[in-house]
C-alpha cells in the first residue's frame, strides 16, 4: 500500500482503538501471541531468507546474530505480547480533576497519542514488541524496520494482522512499511497529517537522521555516554563492583558506563584495584595524565574519548579535584542519559543528584538499572534522552497523551 | 552577540536557574516588574519608534494597535511579572516515588526543561510574559520577537536584564535575538546543542514555518478551528448564548468558534433564532444546503469553509443527521483545539467527550474557556494543539520536564 494510504488507514482506525475496552485489547494481544506460535515455521523460514541474504552480503556476525530468530526467540516474542496484556491499561486514567468558581468541571484524562511511527533496525522482535506497546496504549502504529529484516518483519506483521482480524479488529492497527526506498522513510517523517509521533529505535546514526528530517514530533531515544563519578568520600568496596557491572555486564547497551570520573583524593587507592579487575574482563582503559601516573600501562585518553559512547570493552578515565569539577565535566560530556556518583556523603550526593542534568541520576548504584523493566514499568519502548514529553525509560504511560474534558451547564465567558 | 554564543550562554546559566530557590526567583520577578515601571519612558519612546516605522510602512491599523504600548500596557506587563511571582514554583515537585524489590529508591522529580526558544510576532508584551514564565519554571530563554517590534523588545529585555543583574543573577537568563535576518531564526531552530524546546507564538504561518524548519523539539500552539455541535437533545435556550459568546466575545482568538454543526432534528427550531442573534452582531453565516433552506438569505458554504479558521465575523454551518456524523465531521475538520456539544443527554455527551479527538472537549459551555487563566493555571505560555508533552493550555508546569533520582547502597544488575 502507498504510504499516504497507510497513514490514512492508521488515522481512521485510531478512533476505535482509543475507545477499545481493556479486555478486548488484552484478548487481541493473547490471540496475537498464539498466532506467532502457530505461525512459527513460516516466521522462521522467512527469517532464514533474511539471514542467508545477510550472510551472502557479508553482514557482521554480531548483526547476523541480532537478526536471527530461533523457536525460543519467537516464543519469547509471544511471551512478550502476553506480558503486555497483563499490564494495566493506562487509557482513561483521570490525572487531575477540579471545579472552577464558575461551576465548570474540568477533568484531565489520559488518552492515546493516536498514530505512532516506529523506525528501527535489524532486530525483528521489535515488530512484535512495538506493536504490543502501541496497541495496549490505544495507538495505531506504522512500523518501518530495517531492510535486512524485511521478510522476517513481514511474516511477523502478517501473523499479528491475521490474529487481529480473527478478533474482529481492523488489522490496520498495525501496518508495516515494506518499501525500502529511503524516500519513503523520509515521507513517513513528514506525514504530520496522519502521524502524531515518531520513535526511532536504533543506533546514533538512525536517531540523528530522524531528528534531522522529521517534521512529525520525535522522541529521541538511546544514546548514552554514561558516567560514574567516584567521589572523595566513596566506599571503594562498593565502587569496584558497581563499575565492573556498569561497564561489563552488557557491552552494547545505552545504559552501560563509558567513563569513570575519579576524585584526586582516592585516585591512588582506587585505580590500581579497579584496573586489575577490569583487565580481567579485558577492558581497555584510556586515562588522563594523572590516571596514567597511577596505572602506567594505561592508554592515553584524547579529548574525544570523553565524548564517545564506546559500546565496547573500553573505559575512559578523568581525574577531578572537586565535586564541582566532576559535575561540570559530566554536564559537558554526558548525553543526558544516566550518570552516577559513588559517595557516602549525603550532602555531596544530593548536590550531584540536583545538579547533573541527566534523565537518570544515581547514587551508589549501577547505571545499568535505567530500564523500563528494572523501573517496574513492565515494558519499555525506549529510553528518552530528550526533555519533552518523556524522559528516561518509556513504558505504556509514555505512549499516551491527555485531553481536557469540561462539563458545564451553559457557562459563557464574561 | 552571535547566536551560538547566546546559546552557549543560555546553556551555561541553566544550571544555576535549575537550582535557584523559589524566593530568589520571586524577588527577581518583582524587581523586574519595578524595573519596567522605572524604565517606562525609555520603553515608550522605543515603542514610538517602532510604531512610527510601522505606520510609515503602511502597517495594518490592527497590527499597529497590537504593537503600540501605553503607560497602562507597560504597567500591565509589570503586573503580569508580579502575578507570576505569586504562582507556586513547579520545580522540585516529587511526581512519584517508589522502592524496587532490590532496595533502589526511585523518585520522579519535576525539573526545568533547560533552555526555551520563543519565536513570536508583533506584541511586545510577549517579551516580558515569556521571560516571566520561563524564569519561574527555572528555564533560560532566548527570545526572537518580530522585527516590527525590535526597538520595543530591546528596551523591555534590557530593562529586565538590568534588574536581574541588580539581583545578582546572570542576565543571560533572558536573551533577545536582535538580528532580524531570517537565516538567524532558522539557525535558532536547529541549535539542538543548546536549545531544548521551541515554542512559536503567533499566526498559522509562523507556526508552520517553525514546525517545518526545526530540528529542536517544538510545541505547536494556536490554530483553532473550533466547533460547537448542537445536538438533537440540546437545550436551545443554552445553545444560543453559548454560540454568541463563542463566536463574538472575541474574534481573533484561537478558542473562538468557527463552525456550527447542527442536528437535523433541531435545525428548523434553532437556526432562525440563532441567525437573528448573530446578524445583530454582524456575523456572516455560511451554511450547507439544508441550513440555507431554513435561513434562505444565508451564504453558501464551500467545502473549504469547514476547514477554515476565520478569526473573523463569519460562522460556517453544517447539518448532520446523527451524532456519529457530527463526531466524524469534527474529527475530520477540527484542528484538535476545542470542540463542544450542546445536549441534555448524558450518554450522547459522554460519547462526544470520548470520541472527539481534541485537546479540550466541552459539554454545554463556550469553547472560549480554553485558556490558562480560565483553567486556573494563573498564567499561559500558549495552547498546545499537538499531543506530545503538553496538550491544551500550557502554564508553568508545562514548561518543566522531570528526572529520575535513584538512591542505592551498592546495587548492581544481575
PDB file of N, CA, C and O in Angstrom, chain B residues 164-189:
ATOM      1  N   UNK B 164      17.787  41.820  36.654  1.00  0.00           N
ATOM      2  CA  UNK B 164      18.379  40.542  37.067  1.00  0.00           C
ATOM      3  C   UNK B 164      19.781  40.775  37.617  1.00  0.00           C
ATOM      4  O   UNK B 164      20.145  40.241  38.680  1.00  0.00           O
ATOM      5  N   UNK B 165      20.554  41.572  36.901  1.00  0.00           N
ATOM      6  CA  UNK B 165      21.921  41.858  37.368  1.00  0.00           C
ATOM      7  C   UNK B 165      21.906  42.500  38.749  1.00  0.00           C
ATOM      8  O   UNK B 165      22.728  42.163  39.600  1.00  0.00           O
ATOM      9  N   UNK B 166      20.972  43.424  38.952  1.00  0.00           N
ATOM     10  CA  UNK B 166      20.856  44.070  40.257  1.00  0.00           C
ATOM     11  C   UNK B 166      20.576  43.052  41.357  1.00  0.00           C
ATOM     12  O   UNK B 166      20.910  43.267  42.514  1.00  0.00           O
ATOM     13  N   UNK B 167      19.946  41.962  40.998  1.00  0.00           N
ATOM     14  CA  UNK B 167      19.658  40.901  41.981  1.00  0.00           C
ATOM     15  C   UNK B 167      20.785  39.871  42.049  1.00  0.00           C
ATOM     16  O   UNK B 167      20.635  38.830  42.700  1.00  0.00           O
ATOM     17  N   UNK B 168      21.874  40.134  41.330  1.00  0.00           N
ATOM     18  CA  UNK B 168      22.992  39.188  41.355  1.00  0.00           C
ATOM     19  C   UNK B 168      22.757  37.945  40.529  1.00  0.00           C
ATOM     20  O   UNK B 168      23.366  36.903  40.757  1.00  0.00           O
ATOM     21  N   UNK B 169      21.843  38.049  39.572  1.00  0.00           N
ATOM     22  CA  UNK B 169      21.539  36.893  38.715  1.00  0.00           C
ATOM     23  C   UNK B 169      22.104  37.152  37.321  1.00  0.00           C
ATOM     24  O   UNK B 169      22.023  38.271  36.803  1.00  0.00           O
ATOM     25  N   UNK B 170      22.677  36.122  36.740  1.00  0.00           N
ATOM     26  CA  UNK B 170      23.244  36.244  35.398  1.00  0.00           C
ATOM     27  C   UNK B 170      22.156  36.700  34.411  1.00  0.00           C
ATOM     28  O   UNK B 170      21.149  35.994  34.236  1.00  0.00           O
ATOM     29  N   UNK B 171      22.343  37.850  33.783  1.00  0.00           N
ATOM     30  CA  UNK B 171      21.285  38.366  32.893  1.00  0.00           C
ATOM     31  C   UNK B 171      21.050  37.488  31.672  1.00  0.00           C
ATOM     32  O   UNK B 171      20.008  37.618  31.014  1.00  0.00           O
ATOM     33  N   UNK B 172      21.968  36.586  31.370  1.00  0.00           N
ATOM     34  CA  UNK B 172      21.759  35.714  30.214  1.00  0.00           C
ATOM     35  C   UNK B 172      20.632  34.703  30.444  1.00  0.00           C
ATOM     36  O   UNK B 172      20.334  33.889  29.571  1.00  0.00           O
ATOM     37  N   UNK B 173      19.990  34.780  31.596  1.00  0.00           N
ATOM     38  CA  UNK B 173      18.755  34.008  31.798  1.00  0.00           C
ATOM     39  C   UNK B 173      17.703  34.424  30.774  1.00  0.00           C
ATOM     40  O   UNK B 173      16.818  33.644  30.434  1.00  0.00           O
ATOM     41  N   UNK B 174      17.791  35.671  30.294  1.00  0.00           N
ATOM     42  CA  UNK B 174      16.915  36.090  29.185  1.00  0.00           C
ATOM     43  C   UNK B 174      17.761  36.827  28.151  1.00  0.00           C
ATOM     44  O   UNK B 174      18.494  37.755  28.473  1.00  0.00           O
ATOM     45  N   UNK B 175      17.679  36.361  26.918  1.00  0.00           N
ATOM     46  CA  UNK B 175      18.431  36.979  25.831  1.00  0.00           C
ATOM     47  C   UNK B 175      17.496  37.209  24.654  1.00  0.00           C
ATOM     48  O   UNK B 175      16.645  36.383  24.347  1.00  0.00           O
ATOM     49  N   UNK B 176      17.691  38.355  24.008  1.00  0.00           N
ATOM     50  CA  UNK B 176      16.856  38.704  22.858  1.00  0.00           C
ATOM     51  C   UNK B 176      17.702  38.651  21.589  1.00  0.00           C
ATOM     52  O   UNK B 176      18.784  39.231  21.528  1.00  0.00           O
ATOM     53  N   UNK B 177      17.219  37.939  20.593  1.00  0.00           N
ATOM     54  CA  UNK B 177      17.894  37.906  19.292  1.00  0.00           C
ATOM     55  C   UNK B 177      17.542  39.195  18.550  1.00  0.00           C
ATOM     56  O   UNK B 177      16.360  39.459  18.313  1.00  0.00           O
ATOM     57  N   UNK B 178      18.540  39.981  18.211  1.00  0.00           N
ATOM     58  CA  UNK B 178      18.255  41.272  17.570  1.00  0.00           C
ATOM     59  C   UNK B 178      18.540  41.254  16.075  1.00  0.00           C
ATOM     60  O   UNK B 178      18.174  42.170  15.359  1.00  0.00           O
ATOM     61  N   UNK B 179      19.188  40.201  15.630  1.00  0.00           N
ATOM     62  CA  UNK B 179      19.458  40.076  14.199  1.00  0.00           C
ATOM     63  C   UNK B 179      18.165  39.631  13.511  1.00  0.00           C
ATOM     64  O   UNK B 179      17.651  38.555  13.796  1.00  0.00           O
ATOM     65  N   UNK B 180      17.643  40.454  12.615  1.00  0.00           N
ATOM     66  CA  UNK B 180      16.339  40.140  12.024  1.00  0.00           C
ATOM     67  C   UNK B 180      16.456  39.288  10.761  1.00  0.00           C
ATOM     68  O   UNK B 180      15.465  38.987  10.114  1.00  0.00           O
ATOM     69  N   UNK B 181      17.660  38.885  10.428  1.00  0.00           N
ATOM     70  CA  UNK B 181      17.873  38.017   9.267  1.00  0.00           C
ATOM     71  C   UNK B 181      17.152  36.682   9.484  1.00  0.00           C
ATOM     72  O   UNK B 181      17.300  36.042  10.518  1.00  0.00           O
ATOM     73  N   UNK B 182      16.388  36.275   8.497  1.00  0.00           N
ATOM     74  CA  UNK B 182      15.651  35.021   8.612  1.00  0.00           C
ATOM     75  C   UNK B 182      16.581  33.816   8.840  1.00  0.00           C
ATOM     76  O   UNK B 182      16.230  32.850   9.515  1.00  0.00           O
ATOM     77  N   UNK B 183      17.789  33.917   8.281  1.00  0.00           N
ATOM     78  CA  UNK B 183      18.742  32.812   8.443  1.00  0.00           C
ATOM     79  C   UNK B 183      19.093  32.606   9.921  1.00  0.00           C
ATOM     80  O   UNK B 183      19.358  31.479  10.353  1.00  0.00           O
ATOM     81  N   UNK B 184      19.095  33.687  10.685  1.00  0.00           N
ATOM     82  CA  UNK B 184      19.401  33.569  12.114  1.00  0.00           C
ATOM     83  C   UNK B 184      18.272  32.842  12.844  1.00  0.00           C
ATOM     84  O   UNK B 184      18.509  31.986  13.701  1.00  0.00           O
ATOM     85  N   UNK B 185      17.036  33.170  12.476  1.00  0.00           N
ATOM     86  CA  UNK B 185      15.899  32.468  13.081  1.00  0.00           C
ATOM     87  C   UNK B 185      15.979  30.982  12.747  1.00  0.00           C
ATOM     88  O   UNK B 185      15.742  30.123  13.602  1.00  0.00           O
ATOM     89  N   UNK B 186      16.343  30.680  11.507  1.00  0.00           N
ATOM     90  CA  UNK B 186      16.451  29.263  11.142  1.00  0.00           C
ATOM     91  C   UNK B 186      17.587  28.579  11.897  1.00  0.00           C
ATOM     92  O   UNK B 186      17.489  27.406  12.262  1.00  0.00           O
ATOM     93  N   UNK B 187      18.637  29.323  12.145  1.00  0.00           N
ATOM     94  CA  UNK B 187      19.744  28.765  12.934  1.00  0.00           C
ATOM     95  C   UNK B 187      19.262  28.417  14.353  1.00  0.00           C
ATOM     96  O   UNK B 187      19.583  27.364  14.890  1.00  0.00           O
ATOM     97  N   UNK B 188      18.452  29.310  14.916  1.00  0.00           N
ATOM     98  CA  UNK B 188      17.891  29.065  16.249  1.00  0.00           C
ATOM     99  C   UNK B 188      17.078  27.766  16.267  1.00  0.00           C
ATOM    100  O   UNK B 188      17.100  27.005  17.235  1.00  0.00           O
ATOM    101  N   UNK B 189      16.383  27.522  15.158  1.00  0.00           N
ATOM    102  CA  UNK B 189      15.524  26.334  15.081  1.00  0.00           C
ATOM    103  C   UNK B 189      16.323  25.036  14.984  1.00  0.00           C
ATOM    104  O   UNK B 189      15.750  23.961  15.095  1.00  0.00           O
TER     105      UNK B 189
END
